[in-house]
PDB file of C-alpha atoms in Angstrom:
ATOM      1  CA  MET O   1       0.000   0.000   0.000  1.00 50.00           C
ATOM      2  CA  GLY O   2       2.840   2.433   0.784  1.00 50.00           C
ATOM      3  CA  PRO O   3       3.084   5.610   2.860  1.00 52.00           C
ATOM      4  CA  PRO O   4       0.240   8.142   2.993  1.00 53.00           C
ATOM      5  CA  ASN O   5       0.042  10.641   0.167  1.00 50.00           C
ATOM      6  CA  THR O   6       1.083  13.704   2.218  1.00 50.00           C
ATOM      7  CA  PHE O   7       4.154  15.860   2.771  1.00 47.00           C
ATOM      8  CA  SER O   8       5.239  18.331   5.441  1.00 48.00           C
ATOM      9  CA  VAL O   9       5.307  22.056   4.955  1.00 49.00           C
ATOM     10  CA  THR O  10       7.439  24.562   6.853  1.00 51.00           C
ATOM     11  CA  ASP O  11       5.035  25.060   9.773  1.00 51.00           C
ATOM     12  CA  GLY O  12       5.036  21.330  10.605  1.00 54.00           C
ATOM     13  CA  SER O  13       1.557  20.628   9.213  1.00 54.00           C
ATOM     14  CA  THR O  14       0.952  18.253   6.359  1.00 57.00           C
ATOM     15  CA  LEU O  15      -0.633  18.864   2.995  1.00 56.00           C
ATOM     16  CA  ASP O  16      -2.629  16.213   1.173  1.00 61.00           C
ATOM     17  CA  THR O  17      -1.042  15.799  -2.246  1.00 70.00           C
ATOM     18  CA  THR O  18      -4.386  14.778  -3.727  1.00 78.00           C
ATOM     19  CA  GLU O  19      -5.564  18.341  -2.999  1.00 73.00           C
ATOM     20  CA  VAL O  20      -2.449  19.662  -4.716  1.00 76.00           C
ATOM     21  CA  GLU O  21      -3.239  17.517  -7.752  1.00 82.00           C
ATOM     22  CA  LYS O  22      -6.854  18.778  -7.792  1.00 81.00           C
ATOM     23  CA  SER O  23      -5.511  22.337  -7.738  1.00 79.00           C
ATOM     24  CA  LYS O  24      -3.232  21.601 -10.680  1.00 84.00           C
ATOM     25  CA  PHE O  25      -6.154  20.182 -12.660  1.00 84.00           C
ATOM     26  CA  THR O  26      -8.278  23.226 -11.773  1.00 83.00           C
ATOM     27  CA  ASP O  27      -5.490  25.532 -12.957  1.00 84.00           C
ATOM     28  CA  MET O  28      -5.227  23.614 -16.222  1.00 86.00           C
ATOM     29  CA  ALA O  29      -9.005  23.710 -16.745  1.00 84.00           C
ATOM     30  CA  TYR O  30      -8.951  27.490 -16.244  1.00 83.00           C
ATOM     31  CA  ILE O  31      -6.113  27.896 -18.744  1.00 83.00           C
ATOM     32  CA  LEU O  32      -7.968  25.772 -21.291  1.00 82.00           C
ATOM     33  CA  CYS O  33     -11.193  27.754 -20.790  1.00 77.00           C
ATOM     34  CA  LYS O  34      -9.359  31.036 -21.301  1.00 77.00           C
ATOM     35  CA  SER O  35      -7.396  29.869 -24.350  1.00 77.00           C
ATOM     36  CA  ASP O  36     -10.248  28.378 -26.368  1.00 70.00           C
ATOM     37  CA  GLY O  37     -10.257  31.391 -28.717  1.00 69.00           C
ATOM     38  CA  ASN O  38     -13.949  32.114 -28.164  1.00 70.00           C
ATOM     39  CA  GLU O  39     -14.475  35.743 -27.203  1.00 68.00           C
ATOM     40  CA  ASP O  40     -18.011  34.980 -25.936  1.00 69.00           C
ATOM     41  CA  HIS O  41     -16.978  32.516 -23.235  1.00 64.00           C
ATOM     42  CA  LYS O  42     -18.460  33.156 -19.796  1.00 62.00           C
ATOM     43  CA  VAL O  43     -15.231  32.789 -17.806  1.00 65.00           C
ATOM     44  CA  LEU O  44     -13.937  36.322 -17.325  1.00 70.00           C
ATOM     45  CA  GLY O  45     -11.245  35.726 -14.731  1.00 79.00           C
ATOM     46  CA  TRP O  46      -9.935  33.421 -12.046  1.00 78.00           C
ATOM     47  CA  THR O  47     -12.491  34.598  -9.470  1.00 78.00           C
ATOM     48  CA  SER O  48     -15.484  34.049 -11.736  1.00 78.00           C
ATOM     49  CA  PHE O  49     -14.115  30.634 -12.751  1.00 79.00           C
ATOM     50  CA  ASN O  50     -13.861  29.540  -9.116  1.00 77.00           C
ATOM     51  CA  THR O  51     -17.286  31.006  -8.381  1.00 76.00           C
ATOM     52  CA  LEU O  52     -18.751  28.805 -11.100  1.00 77.00           C
ATOM     53  CA  LEU O  53     -16.952  25.751  -9.723  1.00 78.00           C
ATOM     54  CA  HIS O  54     -17.765  26.293  -6.059  1.00 74.00           C
ATOM     55  CA  LYS O  55     -21.191  27.942  -5.975  1.00 75.00           C
ATOM     56  CA  ASN O  56     -22.218  26.260  -2.712  1.00 76.00           C
ATOM     57  CA  LYS O  57     -18.879  26.661  -0.905  1.00 72.00           C
ATOM     58  CA  ILE O  58     -18.422  30.429  -1.131  1.00 65.00           C
ATOM     59  CA  PRO O  59     -18.647  32.251   2.216  1.00 64.00           C
ATOM     60  CA  THR O  60     -21.690  34.460   2.411  1.00 66.00           C
ATOM     61  CA  LEU O  61     -19.879  37.328   4.107  1.00 67.00           C
ATOM     62  CA  SER O  62     -16.375  38.752   4.065  1.00 68.00           C
ATOM     63  CA  ARG O  63     -15.119  41.817   5.839  1.00 68.00           C
ATOM     64  CA  VAL O  64     -12.168  43.852   4.682  1.00 73.00           C
ATOM     65  CA  GLY O  65     -11.186  46.973   6.533  1.00 70.00           C
ATOM     66  CA  TYR O  66      -8.355  49.273   7.419  1.00 73.00           C
ATOM     67  CA  LEU O  67      -6.979  50.072  10.844  1.00 67.00           C
ATOM     68  CA  PRO O  68      -7.193  53.644  12.072  1.00 74.00           C
ATOM     69  CA  VAL O  69      -4.291  55.947  11.249  1.00 79.00           C
ATOM     70  CA  ILE O  70      -1.513  56.058  13.844  1.00 81.00           C
ATOM     71  CA  ASP O  71       0.499  59.268  13.706  1.00 86.00           C
ATOM     72  CA  ALA O  72       3.956  57.742  14.200  1.00 89.00           C
ATOM     73  CA  SER O  73       6.765  56.168  12.230  1.00 89.00           C
ATOM     74  CA  PRO O  74       5.342  52.988  10.683  1.00 86.00           C
ATOM     75  CA  THR O  75       8.571  51.036  11.149  1.00 85.00           C
ATOM     76  CA  ASP O  76       8.994  51.907  14.835  1.00 91.00           C
ATOM     77  CA  MET O  77       8.604  48.784  17.021  1.00 93.00           C
ATOM     78  CA  SER O  78       6.148  50.503  19.363  1.00 92.00           C
ATOM     79  CA  THR O  79       3.985  51.524  16.392  1.00 92.00           C
ATOM     80  CA  VAL O  80       3.954  47.991  15.013  1.00 93.00           C
ATOM     81  CA  ASN O  81       3.109  46.675  18.476  1.00 93.00           C
ATOM     82  CA  THR O  82       0.228  49.167  18.704  1.00 91.00           C
ATOM     83  CA  VAL O  83      -1.094  47.996  15.331  1.00 90.00           C
ATOM     84  CA  LEU O  84      -0.977  44.364  16.469  1.00 93.00           C
ATOM     85  CA  GLN O  85      -2.774  45.187  19.728  1.00 93.00           C
ATOM     86  CA  LYS O  86      -5.442  47.303  18.015  1.00 90.00           C
ATOM     87  CA  SER O  87      -6.064  44.583  15.452  1.00 90.00           C
ATOM     88  CA  LEU O  88      -6.838  42.138  18.281  1.00 92.00           C
ATOM     89  CA  LYS O  89      -9.319  44.616  19.757  1.00 92.00           C
ATOM     90  CA  ILE O  90     -10.988  44.930  16.371  1.00 89.00           C
ATOM     91  CA  ALA O  91     -11.103  41.128  16.040  1.00 89.00           C
ATOM     92  CA  ASP O  92     -12.744  40.940  19.466  1.00 91.00           C
ATOM     93  CA  LYS O  93     -15.365  43.526  18.478  1.00 90.00           C
ATOM     94  CA  LEU O  94     -16.140  41.540  15.324  1.00 85.00           C
ATOM     95  CA  ASN O  95     -16.175  38.209  17.219  1.00 88.00           C
ATOM     96  CA  LEU O  96     -13.338  36.858  15.090  1.00 87.00           C
ATOM     97  CA  GLN O  97     -11.037  34.128  16.342  1.00 88.00           C
ATOM     98  CA  THR O  98      -8.286  35.200  13.928  1.00 88.00           C
ATOM     99  CA  ILE O  99      -7.547  38.347  11.959  1.00 89.00           C
ATOM    100  CA  VAL O 100      -5.455  38.746   8.800  1.00 89.00           C
ATOM    101  CA  LEU O 101      -2.979  41.626   8.593  1.00 90.00           C
ATOM    102  CA  VAL O 102      -1.071  42.776   5.508  1.00 90.00           C
ATOM    103  CA  PHE O 103       2.207  44.691   5.793  1.00 90.00           C
ATOM    104  CA  ASP O 104       5.059  45.664   3.533  1.00 90.00           C
ATOM    105  CA  GLN O 105       8.332  43.798   3.988  1.00 91.00           C
ATOM    106  CA  ALA O 106       9.964  46.223   6.449  1.00 89.00           C
ATOM    107  CA  ILE O 107       6.975  46.255   8.789  1.00 92.00           C
ATOM    108  CA  TYR O 108       6.344  42.525   8.291  1.00 93.00           C
ATOM    109  CA  CYS O 109       9.776  41.703   9.742  1.00 92.00           C
ATOM    110  CA  LYS O 110       9.108  43.753  12.868  1.00 93.00           C
ATOM    111  CA  ALA O 111       5.585  42.367  13.262  1.00 93.00           C
ATOM    112  CA  GLN O 112       6.945  38.835  13.106  1.00 93.00           C
ATOM    113  CA  GLN O 113       9.545  39.615  15.783  1.00 92.00           C
ATOM    114  CA  ILE O 114       6.779  40.825  18.082  1.00 92.00           C
ATOM    115  CA  ARG O 115       4.548  37.844  17.258  1.00 91.00           C
ATOM    116  CA  TRP O 116       7.314  35.384  18.122  1.00 90.00           C
ATOM    117  CA  LYS O 117       7.594  36.897  21.600  1.00 90.00           C
ATOM    118  CA  ASP O 118       3.884  36.971  22.438  1.00 88.00           C
ATOM    119  CA  GLU O 119       1.719  33.880  21.982  1.00 87.00           C
ATOM    120  CA  ILE O 120      -1.566  35.804  21.803  1.00 87.00           C
ATOM    121  CA  PHE O 121      -0.392  37.488  18.604  1.00 89.00           C
ATOM    122  CA  SER O 122       0.832  34.274  16.990  1.00 86.00           C
ATOM    123  CA  ASP O 123      -2.377  32.403  17.896  1.00 88.00           C
ATOM    124  CA  ARG O 124      -4.875  34.965  16.627  1.00 90.00           C
ATOM    125  CA  GLN O 125      -3.148  36.841  13.802  1.00 91.00           C
ATOM    126  CA  VAL O 126      -2.219  35.794  10.286  1.00 90.00           C
ATOM    127  CA  ILE O 127       0.358  38.035   8.660  1.00 89.00           C
TER     128      ILE O 127
END
C-alpha cells in the first residue's frame, strides 16, 4: 500500500497531495477555458471561474477593513506593536477568532519579531 500521500510544509503541518493535484487540474481547466479562442466565453477571470466551480462553498460574508491611522513612524517597534494590539481589539469587536494583517516587507519583519515573543499574537493573527 505504501506511505500516505502527504508531505510536510514549513510550519510542521501536512498537505494532502491529492488536494495539490486537484488544484493543478483546476489551474489547467482554467487555462484551457481562457485559451479556447472564443471571445463569448463566460469565464472572465480566475475569481469568476472559481465562483462557477464552487457555488455552494463560497462564504456568504467577508469583511475587509483598514486600521485607524496612527500618527507615528510605521517602522517603529512601538507603532507595530500598537497595530498588532489594536487589530486584536478589532477582532474581538467583530467576534473573530483570527484576523489577517497585511504589511510591507519592512513592517512585516518587525511584526513577526513581536509575534514570536507573544503567543496571543501568533495564535490569533495571520500576517
